[in-house]
Amino acid sequence: MFNIVIVGVGGQGTLLASKILGQLAMNNGYDVRVSEVHGMSQRGGSVVTYVRISNDKPLYSSIVEQGQADVVLAFENLEAVRAIPYVKEGGTMIINTQEILPMPVINGLAKYPADCLERTRKACKTVEINAVEIAHECGTYKASNVVLLGVLAKTMPFPADEWKKAIEQCVKPRFLEVNLMAFDRGFNY
Amino acid sequence: MKQLMLGNEAIARGAYEAGVRVSSAYPGTPSTEINENIANYKEIYSEWAPNEKVAVEVALGAAVSGARSMACMKHVGLNVAADPFFTATYTGINAGMVVVVADDPGMHSSQNEQDTRLLARASHAPCLDPSNSQECKDFMKLAFELSEEYDTPVILRLTTRIAHARTLVEIGERVLPELREYKKDIRKYVSMPANMIGRHKVVEAREIRLAEDASTLPINRIEWADRKIGVITSGAAYNYVKEAMPEASVLKLGLAYPLPRKLIEEFAAGVETLYVIEDMEPFYEDAIKSWGIACSGKDKTGVQGELFMHKIDEKFNGAEPVGPMNTTDIPGRPPVLCPGCPHRGLYYVLGKLKLTVCSDIGCYTLGALPPLSGVDTCVCMGASIGMAHGMEKARGVDQAKRTVAVLGDSTFCHSGMTGLLNMAYNRSVGTVIIADNSITGMTGHQNNPANGKDIHGDPTTALDIVKLCEAMGVASVRIVDPFDLKETEKVLREEVARDGLSVVISRRPCALIIKQNNKPFVNDPDKCVGCGMCLKVGCPAIIKTETGVRIDPTQCVGCGMCGQLCHFGALHSAE
């Protein structure tokens, strides 16, 4: 059984990441539960997606709760801090080191914490990567989600070819090349 | 073949396989993707209706005429549709009819935590409650069979965690039943008192029969394990129970209403301690207790928010409580109006004029959040107009000149029109603002009767809002571009002062449906004095700094609203 939590800000492409993960697990004969957030919070709010896969224990709940995540994929530094309670003992946080300021900070009502990464490092094992920059180098910053999947791939029991197959099944053909390149960059990070 | 499907997608698949011919819906989180997926099946006629009442009436007409049909909505949509629905259970159907209703425990994207099972009981409709996408598909097919067997519309109730979870589904083929013969039957389909007195007896008899049959219905099943603890549960709660209490015996209810009394009595007799673990209201628990069976559950879980595995583990197994999920010492991230959103200009002007704003359900409800904080009330679809009118009639014309109703184009079509007609008819001098962004925004961009496109995006008749308002007798109807702050302010000042009813259409398409070609803006630090005027519109692209502001070029769409606010010419296009 493997529990993943994907956190970010509405519009960052977290849903595609969970879709690819679900496809990958299904292709490899795993049972899958993916829980998504739609509606109001998509408008620039915090978004959380859960992915659970298993080839041993039966799965029922589609939610990953506190202390249950093997890996958290955080698309943003502040959201990484918010997601710390999800990480289980010995679990890992993969962080796209991007800062997106929330409205209270934009308005000067609150400060964006300067120590997001330090706080996360103290709480759990981290892998930090500037996925936006790498994705930009591959052709579009929008592929940063797939760069992160490349990093995640190293912690999971599926060969790279299987990941690429799942990516091919989930992205539009004209974006495939960029995404495969983004995956490789993450995988070799 | 197995596919990973969203619960809502599986509902659509189930409808397809069950041979549904007609589907009508109004979008509403967490139900929207059902009809969006139905629209992908060419064999099914699908449509967006202006509201849920119409959707249920369309489905009922189709069913009575002999075709399997459905309507879909969020929980509060059933309130709108309650009128036809509560009598459709009396008239019965001909071919099968299913109403899919999605509840939202935890209020992820809703205004209340209403439990549809209570409305199922109130309307005497059978109600199914699936636990995963496979069950969504299977229960949908079963719902049509039950509907035809018991001659009643059936509710299939979802909750957010079922509707918006992807799990594996075994795909089947579409089986299309012949259209059933339509026979005129005045005593059944004409809801006059004399006829419905007879039908009420049919409803009662049917409900008793189904309640008896429910004990042998395979979707109500006992999973015997250790008999010290037995749990009666359904839907999403079943999933958490199975993970938190794997050793307990479980009675899983697939049919939430009517309840299988015999089966419940058998289960209760077979376990030492009986718990009832259910989302939202104590619907099963109250019924079971009323039969003199000792059980508990809601005293431990309460009725608010969602159940989770940890909560059940703590309340029923005595596990240590897990730490709080909320990290309180960091800034929150509330949803915001998008960069370039036309509603922003409108709310800025309303705030400047210090008007009382009766707002409504849609993206523009976000105008209630700081720094705009521009909403006084928001209750349900269309309530903006009725409430503004009520304020005027309670407090007089002066109040009307300080108050506006604000609602979107889709919300106006849904249930704003009758409210406006009421204002015209009852001599209001109020002002209604229709924030027309040419789309149903918050639910993810569905077409509606005012934008000239159908569910497939194909051209169709578009409502002429101006002509409609004029025909109702509105004294003044004007159109403004909310990006033009000066003009919007001028028009609003004139219209709230007018001694007659006015409608202002604040018209500009949603920033997410039109391609923004403009270059991002920049702030000239030599001209910026740090006054903070531009921050008043709450644009996510304008970021406060020590000395003034900077524009985030990845967020800015170059709408230029901030440039209109800057008295010093500091904000301008990057080129």
Coordinates of C-alpha atoms in Angstrom, one line a residue, chain A residues 29-179:
Chain A
G29 CA -2.7 -4.2 -11.5
Y30 CA -3.0 -2.2 -8.3
D31 CA -6.2 -1.1 -6.7
V32 CA -6.6 2.7 -6.7
R33 CA -8.4 5.4 -4.9
V34 CA -8.0 9.0 -6.0
S35 CA -9.8 11.9 -4.2
E36 CA -10.1 15.3 -5.9
V37 CA -11.3 18.7 -5.0
H38 CA -13.5 20.6 -7.4
G39 CA -15.5 23.8 -7.1
M40 CA -14.9 26.8 -5.0
S41 CA -11.4 26.2 -3.6
Q42 CA -10.1 25.7 -7.2
R43 CA -10.2 29.5 -7.6
G44 CA -6.7 30.2 -6.3
G45 CA -7.3 28.4 -2.9
S46 CA -5.4 25.6 -1.3
V47 CA -6.1 22.3 -3.1
V48 CA -5.4 18.8 -1.8
T49 CA -5.6 15.5 -3.8
Y50 CA -5.2 12.1 -2.3
V51 CA -3.9 9.0 -4.2
R52 CA -3.9 5.6 -2.6
I53 CA -2.7 2.5 -4.4
S54 CA -2.4 -1.1 -3.1
N55 CA -1.6 -4.6 -4.4
D56 CA -1.8 -6.2 -0.9
K57 CA -4.3 -4.7 1.5
P58 CA -7.9 -3.9 0.4
L59 CA -8.6 -0.2 0.0
Y60 CA -11.8 1.5 1.1
S61 CA -11.3 5.1 2.0
S62 CA -10.2 7.5 -0.7
I63 CA -8.7 9.9 1.8
V64 CA -5.2 10.0 3.2
E65 CA -5.3 11.2 6.8
Q66 CA -2.8 12.7 9.2
G67 CA 0.4 10.6 9.5
Q68 CA -0.6 8.3 6.7
A69 CA 1.3 9.7 3.7
D70 CA 4.4 7.9 2.4
V71 CA 5.0 10.9 0.2
V72 CA 3.6 14.4 -0.1
L73 CA 4.1 16.2 -3.4
A74 CA 4.0 19.8 -2.5
F75 CA 3.7 22.2 -5.4
E76 CA 4.4 25.3 -3.3
N77 CA 6.4 26.1 -0.1
L78 CA 3.7 27.4 2.1
E79 CA 1.4 24.5 1.1
A80 CA 4.2 22.2 2.0
V81 CA 4.2 23.5 5.6
R82 CA 0.4 23.1 5.7
A83 CA 0.8 19.5 4.6
I84 CA 3.4 18.4 7.2
P85 CA 0.8 16.6 9.4
Y86 CA 0.0 14.2 6.6
V87 CA 3.6 12.8 6.4
K88 CA 4.0 9.5 8.2
E89 CA 7.1 8.7 10.2
G90 CA 9.9 8.1 7.8
G91 CA 7.8 9.6 5.0
T92 CA 9.1 12.1 2.4
M93 CA 8.0 15.5 1.2
I94 CA 8.9 16.4 -2.4
I95 CA 8.7 20.2 -2.8
N96 CA 8.6 22.4 -5.8
T97 CA 10.4 25.4 -4.3
Q98 CA 7.9 28.0 -5.6
E99 CA 6.3 30.7 -3.6
I100 CA 2.8 31.8 -4.5
L101 CA 1.5 34.5 -2.2
P102 CA -1.9 34.1 -0.7
M103 CA -4.3 37.0 -0.5
P104 CA -3.7 37.9 3.2
V105 CA 0.0 38.3 2.3
I106 CA -0.6 40.2 -0.9
N107 CA -2.7 42.7 1.1
G108 CA 0.0 43.0 3.7
L109 CA -2.3 41.5 6.4
A110 CA 0.0 38.6 7.0
K111 CA 3.7 37.7 6.3
Y112 CA 4.7 34.9 4.0
P113 CA 6.9 32.8 6.4
A114 CA 10.6 33.0 5.6
D115 CA 11.3 29.6 7.1
C116 CA 8.9 27.3 5.1
L117 CA 11.6 25.0 3.8
E118 CA 13.5 24.9 7.2
R119 CA 10.2 24.0 9.0
T120 CA 9.5 21.2 6.5
R121 CA 13.1 19.9 6.7
K122 CA 12.8 19.7 10.5
A123 CA 9.5 17.7 10.3
C124 CA 10.5 15.1 7.6
K125 CA 12.8 14.1 4.9
T126 CA 12.6 16.5 1.9
V127 CA 13.6 16.6 -1.7
E128 CA 13.6 20.2 -3.0
I129 CA 13.5 21.0 -6.6
N130 CA 12.8 24.1 -8.7
A131 CA 10.4 22.2 -11.0
V132 CA 9.0 25.3 -12.6
E133 CA 12.5 26.4 -13.9
I134 CA 13.2 22.8 -15.1
A135 CA 9.8 22.6 -16.8
H136 CA 10.4 26.0 -18.4
E137 CA 13.7 24.7 -19.8
C138 CA 11.8 21.7 -21.3
G139 CA 9.4 24.0 -23.1
T140 CA 6.6 25.0 -20.7
Y141 CA 6.4 25.8 -17.0
K142 CA 3.1 23.9 -17.0
A143 CA 5.0 20.6 -17.1
S144 CA 6.3 21.2 -13.6
N145 CA 3.8 18.7 -12.3
V146 CA 5.4 16.0 -14.4
V147 CA 8.9 17.0 -13.2
L148 CA 7.7 16.3 -9.7
L149 CA 6.3 12.9 -10.8
G150 CA 9.8 12.2 -12.1
V151 CA 11.2 12.7 -8.6
L152 CA 8.4 10.7 -7.1
A153 CA 9.1 7.8 -9.5
K154 CA 12.4 7.1 -7.8
T155 CA 10.5 6.4 -4.5
M156 CA 8.0 4.0 -6.1
P157 CA 8.1 0.4 -7.4
F158 CA 7.4 1.1 -11.0
P159 CA 10.0 1.2 -13.9
A160 CA 10.4 4.5 -15.8
D161 CA 8.8 3.0 -18.9
E162 CA 5.6 2.3 -17.1
W163 CA 5.5 6.0 -15.9
K164 CA 6.0 7.1 -19.5
K165 CA 3.2 4.9 -20.7
A166 CA 0.9 6.4 -18.1
I167 CA 1.9 9.9 -19.1
E168 CA 1.2 9.1 -22.7
Q169 CA -2.3 7.9 -21.8
C170 CA -3.1 11.1 -19.8
V171 CA -1.6 14.1 -21.7
K172 CA -2.6 15.5 -25.1
P173 CA -0.3 14.2 -27.9
R174 CA 1.1 17.6 -28.7
F175 CA 2.3 18.0 -25.1
L176 CA 3.7 14.5 -24.9
E177 CA 7.3 15.2 -25.9
V178 CA 7.7 18.1 -23.4
N179 CA 6.2 16.0 -20.6

